Amino acid sequence: MKEMFKINQFNLMASEMIALNRSLPDVRLEGCKNKLYPDNLPRTSVVIVFHNEAWTTLLRTVHSVIDRSPHTLLEEIVLVDDASERDFLKQQLERYVRKLEVPVRVVRMEQRSGLIRARLKGASISTGQVITFLDAHCECTTGWLEPLLARIKQDRKTVVCPIIDVISDDTFEYMAGSDMTYGGFNWKLNFRWYPVPQREMDRRKGDRTLPVRTPTMAGGLFSIDRDYFQEIGTYDAGMDIWGGENLEISFRIWQCGGTLEIVTCSHVGHVFRKATPYTFPGGTGQIINKNNRRLAEVWMDEFKNFFYIISPGVTKVDYGDITSRTALRQKLQCKPFSWYLENIYPDSQIPRHYYSLGEIRNVETNQCLDNMARKENEKVGIFNCHGMGGNQVFSYTANKEIRTDDLCLDVSKLNGPVMMLKCHHLKGNQLWEYDPLVSGRHNKKAFSQSDAEKLVHMFITWTVFSQTKTWDVTFPSNFICKAL
Ligand code: UDP
Ligand code: MN
């Protein structure tokens, strides 16, 4: 079992012991089960790209689509082989799918291209009015398709994702995903799940069966109207192998006038892996950084600096030519990233308004505050400044937090150390007051910031329930917070 695990980074032995058409629990909310959808929904092509996928997971994906979709709504399934090196994925696969009761086409990339260009190929040869992308290790559950297509029929500029349930990489047990999480990202541009905020619950008047507007999509599973996919510029074909494309299309959809939603009545399972089984020709970091730089440069305006400052060395990675993507943004008259942060993702880790982004330096000792690899509950460190950003960058935000990513400087313990704790947005122990009057005083615990041009000094004070106390424990004096 352990040996086989390495092949695909999931329990292949377990997968092989499970039927290709196994039954699954119906994990939908009660209110979803009796919803009615129009008869004349648009038909979809299902596009599944794969590189060296296991036979059982790939075919279980295909069977679950065929078995749990009304065939009147299923135009075809398109399998795109991204230059796999397994014999069974060649002729044997073609012979197998020929017998299935829904048209299944297999197309091959001439060379390893990555999931982005493989999906583009699949989309280009498919014919359904809607394109539904799935990973090659998914399982669709009862009623998954109708609510996706119905939402697109209502509004062709809405791009929809199912709730992604978890298929255990260890046991292949099927576990319902939550309808209370949605997609976001952090300063490193890693996709993350976060709780659906209250404003979104309120907008839906508490009805959890209504779609959730999500700032980003996880990437692997979504449906989109074919013409709308073209209109908004499909994918960035300059991105390689894996990564970044999900945030890129998410930003693009929102900034260019579309809508991105999680349709909570649609559930599809996915095997989440802890490691990637395949190679990244050219280097994993290089490729992901390149893709992320492309999306940062085209879509994030000045907020790209949050990504650049926390990822030392990333600006050295070549991101190729982006002129066609910036031209696309121009042509579609897309809104700025600040609009997205304000209106779509106000709870983002990247603050829409901030005074400063940079290091916090003691000019006398040349030491810097260090977030200790952003480990939660860790005392903030003081080390020699390395000037590389990374663990030594903080942002002083308009909410008066001093934060790195999702962690904030926090003084919950009276006279205890300053720690990095999850930002809680409640001000209190995480509220740092700016006090220009103390400018220039030295024996007090102060740090200063460069606020565009001029340096101004800040006192580190701690405000709890409107009582302001000067913080005088952990910091050395004369910190400078300067933009790197
Ligand atoms: N994939 C591909 N070519 C690549 C990398 C990935 O066709 O170079 C396929 C992969 O087989 C899978 C999909 O793209 O069907 C998404 O990849 P993966 O599941 O590894 O991404 P994750 O779900 O871990 O984000
Ligand atoms: Mn996957």
GROMACS .gro file of C-alpha atoms and ligand atoms in nm, residues 53 135-138 220-221 242 270-273 278, ligand 2:
model
   14
   53GLU     CA    1  -0.368   0.970  -1.364
  135ASP     CA    2  -1.005   1.711  -1.225
  136ALA     CA    3  -0.931   1.350  -1.314
  137HIS     CA    4  -0.997   1.221  -0.959
  138CYS     CA    5  -1.347   1.347  -0.891
  220GLY     CA    6  -1.028   2.232  -1.074
  221LEU     CA    7  -1.406   2.217  -1.088
  242TRP     CA    8  -0.002   2.405  -1.255
  270HIS     CA    9  -1.222   1.550  -0.519
  271VAL     CA   10  -0.919   1.361  -0.389
  272PHE     CA   11  -0.710   1.628  -0.216
  273ARG     CA   12  -0.343   1.536  -0.210
  278TYR     CA   13   0.423   1.459  -1.113
  486MN      MN   14  -0.681   1.751  -0.819
   0.00000   0.00000   0.00000
